[in-house]
Amino acid sequence: MTEEELRNLKADKVVDARGTSCPGPLLAAKKAIAAVPVGGVLEVLSSDAGTNRDIPLWAKKMKYEHLGILDEPGYWRVFVKKTK
Amino acid sequence: MAKKMAVVLFSGSLDKLTGLSVLIGGAAAQDIEVDIFLQLWGTYAFRKDVVEKNTNFSEFSDLKPQVHEALVELKAPSWLDLLKQARDAAPVRIHMCSLALQIWGGKKEDFLDIVDDVIGAGEFIDMAEKADVTFFV
């Protein structure tokens, strides 16, 4: 997705894992996705650099779709679509 | 079928316990089932009367205060809390070596409740044989 598309995206669930370190945001994502309906979008807020690569990898393995990452001052917004 | 990871935890020092817990958290987030086999110092670190007082570092002990301070500042959970978080995310089984149990007092009750059972080397090797990922800490 383009940056603009991501900015306009309304996530079904937002989990704020800022301030936790690896693997905190990843574990938070795994826990939170359970509450997202199939077809819905999870947004993870993270301030841990490793997570930017961990979440897309995790999403691929779980056969979810990684939609993209938005760079914000001091943190990232990582978007995952629960495709199944 | 779920992927499996088998880990030998021989060491009981805080730095290694922390490193291991981070990896187990990463594995659990990916739905990988983990079996941990506690040997000598790893078993000792799980003793109820040791957990709180364990300040042992395996390397660069002069930098211990700096590492400790950074972990506090990052609000990083303790190795034990991280292990518990991992257990909430996926099956993480903790097995204690029967020889180590005898060395450290002999009763399973002396160790953290998070320890699942006491097993022998043969059974752990069987788990390791079936695992997709193995390592020794």
XYZ file of C-alpha atoms in Angstrom:
221
model
C 0.000 0.000 0.000
C 1.117 3.558 -0.602
C 1.792 5.898 2.291
C -1.391 7.803 1.515
C -3.476 4.629 1.468
C -1.994 3.595 4.807
C -2.718 7.024 6.290
C -6.362 6.723 5.262
C -6.654 3.182 6.552
C -8.862 2.610 9.567
C -7.547 -0.333 11.578
C -9.999 -2.687 13.295
C -7.657 -2.916 16.236
C -4.711 -0.786 17.334
C -2.218 -2.150 19.805
C 0.193 0.291 21.389
C 3.429 -1.549 22.152
C 5.580 1.564 22.284
C 8.066 1.474 25.107
C 8.379 -2.302 25.033
C 11.471 -3.885 23.591
C 11.963 -6.920 21.375
C 10.083 -9.283 21.334
C 7.379 -7.281 23.173
C 5.659 -5.718 20.114
C 5.683 -9.042 18.257
C 4.072 -10.853 21.180
C 1.569 -8.001 21.480
C 0.742 -8.376 17.762
C 0.196 -12.110 18.096
C -2.116 -11.590 21.056
C -4.039 -8.737 19.427
C -4.654 -10.378 16.057
C -6.962 -12.887 17.743
C -9.437 -10.050 18.301
C -9.335 -8.883 14.665
C -12.051 -10.275 12.360
C -10.967 -12.088 9.195
C -10.472 -9.419 6.547
C -9.752 -6.845 9.241
C -6.614 -4.818 9.853
C -4.328 -4.739 12.880
C -2.133 -1.727 13.529
C 0.858 -2.105 15.856
C 2.582 0.945 17.285
C 6.185 0.112 18.065
C 9.340 1.952 19.012
C 11.552 -1.106 18.592
C 13.520 -1.208 15.320
C 13.718 -5.008 15.172
C 9.948 -5.221 15.132
C 9.733 -3.518 11.723
C 11.257 -6.607 10.221
C 9.837 -9.142 12.669
C 6.181 -8.329 12.128
C 6.243 -8.540 8.289
C 8.089 -11.866 8.602
C 5.617 -13.163 11.150
C 2.700 -12.009 8.996
C 4.080 -13.864 5.979
C 4.553 -17.058 8.005
C 1.038 -16.883 9.399
C -0.275 -16.219 5.881
C -1.507 -12.781 6.835
C -0.817 -9.792 4.632
C 1.661 -7.123 5.656
C 0.275 -3.859 4.294
C 3.147 -1.541 5.127
C 4.830 0.649 7.711
C 4.405 4.335 8.468
C 7.365 6.167 9.909
C 6.375 8.489 12.763
C 8.651 10.548 15.012
C 10.084 8.056 17.498
C 7.920 5.118 16.483
C 6.436 3.110 13.637
C 2.920 2.094 12.674
C 2.906 -1.441 11.280
C -0.192 -2.665 9.423
C -1.233 -6.294 9.022
C -4.354 -7.606 7.339
C -5.842 -10.778 8.777
C -6.523 -12.522 5.488
C -7.569 -15.846 6.974
C 2.046 -29.347 12.168
C 3.625 -26.755 14.390
C 7.359 -26.205 14.113
C 9.393 -27.143 17.160
C 12.417 -25.739 18.919
C 14.524 -27.590 21.500
C 16.915 -25.681 23.716
C 19.427 -26.795 26.315
C 19.828 -24.189 29.029
C 23.048 -25.112 30.797
C 23.903 -21.606 31.947
C 22.208 -19.782 34.826
C 23.666 -16.313 34.407
C 21.281 -13.386 34.012
C 22.652 -12.162 30.717
C 22.261 -15.555 29.068
C 18.832 -16.115 30.596
C 17.733 -12.760 29.185
C 19.103 -13.548 25.721
C 17.373 -16.902 25.716
C 14.032 -15.490 26.882
C 14.067 -12.953 24.040
C 14.558 -15.740 21.508
C 11.872 -17.892 23.058
C 9.495 -14.933 22.943
C 10.290 -14.543 19.244
C 9.674 -18.243 18.635
C 6.419 -18.305 20.580
C 5.111 -15.315 18.623
C 5.580 -17.407 15.488
C 3.676 -20.337 17.013
C 6.800 -22.434 17.378
C 6.531 -24.946 20.224
C 9.503 -24.843 22.560
C 11.040 -27.480 24.832
C 13.687 -26.223 27.248
C 15.972 -28.668 29.023
C 17.515 -27.239 32.179
C 20.942 -28.558 33.080
C 23.310 -27.686 35.910
C 23.327 -23.864 36.253
C 20.131 -23.494 34.280
C 18.390 -25.639 36.875
C 19.960 -23.657 39.718
C 18.601 -20.395 38.263
C 15.058 -21.805 38.515
C 15.347 -22.509 42.231
C 12.781 -20.481 44.180
C 15.397 -19.163 46.602
C 17.801 -18.178 43.810
C 15.648 -16.255 41.307
C 15.599 -12.960 43.248
C 19.208 -12.978 44.349
C 20.721 -14.054 41.025
C 22.940 -11.218 39.758
C 25.466 -13.391 37.973
C 26.845 -12.293 34.599
C 28.802 -14.550 32.251
C 30.964 -11.910 30.589
C 32.227 -8.335 30.968
C 31.186 -8.290 34.608
C 32.591 -4.744 34.973
C 29.809 -3.549 32.637
C 27.057 -5.184 34.647
C 25.753 -1.923 36.194
C 25.553 -0.310 32.745
C 23.571 -3.212 31.279
C 21.318 -3.356 34.304
C 20.634 0.394 34.096
C 19.848 0.200 30.370
C 17.395 -2.675 30.910
C 15.630 -0.739 33.668
C 15.450 2.380 31.491
C 14.022 0.350 28.582
C 11.494 -1.135 31.001
C 12.521 -4.544 29.659
C 10.741 -7.346 31.495
C 12.845 -9.741 33.554
C 13.896 -12.987 31.880
C 11.296 -14.818 33.932
C 8.455 -12.452 33.024
C 9.428 -12.685 29.383
C 9.382 -16.457 29.593
C 5.901 -16.302 31.110
C 4.748 -13.989 28.294
C 6.092 -16.491 25.775
C 4.185 -19.291 27.510
C 0.979 -17.309 27.119
C 1.598 -17.055 23.373
C 2.529 -20.661 22.537
C 3.400 -23.953 24.229
C 6.735 -23.507 26.043
C 7.588 -26.563 28.132
C 10.322 -26.484 30.737
C 11.969 -29.769 31.665
C 14.485 -30.250 34.414
C 17.405 -32.636 34.190
C 17.017 -35.349 36.817
C 20.711 -35.298 37.703
C 20.684 -31.508 38.196
C 17.616 -31.835 40.416
C 19.527 -34.224 42.659
C 22.520 -31.901 42.783
C 20.375 -28.904 43.830
C 18.316 -30.409 46.568
C 16.208 -33.170 45.144
C 12.649 -31.805 45.426
C 10.727 -30.353 42.475
C 8.862 -28.095 44.967
C 12.106 -26.188 45.575
C 11.903 -24.921 42.011
C 9.595 -22.451 40.256
C 6.132 -23.753 39.393
C 6.838 -22.808 35.784
C 8.978 -25.989 35.554
C 6.772 -28.670 34.003
C 8.550 -31.893 34.773
C 11.754 -33.788 35.457
C 13.149 -35.846 32.592
C 16.289 -37.706 31.564
C 18.779 -36.973 28.799
C 17.308 -39.668 26.553
C 13.881 -38.093 26.469
C 15.287 -34.656 25.706
C 17.426 -36.030 22.875
C 14.266 -37.549 21.472
C 12.647 -34.080 21.548
C 15.738 -32.503 19.957
C 15.731 -35.116 17.224
C 12.215 -34.106 16.242
C 12.833 -30.354 16.526
C 13.336 -27.974 13.607
C 15.556 -25.601 15.570
C 17.980 -26.515 18.362
C 20.509 -24.625 20.415
C 22.604 -24.721 23.544
C 22.897 -21.782 25.914
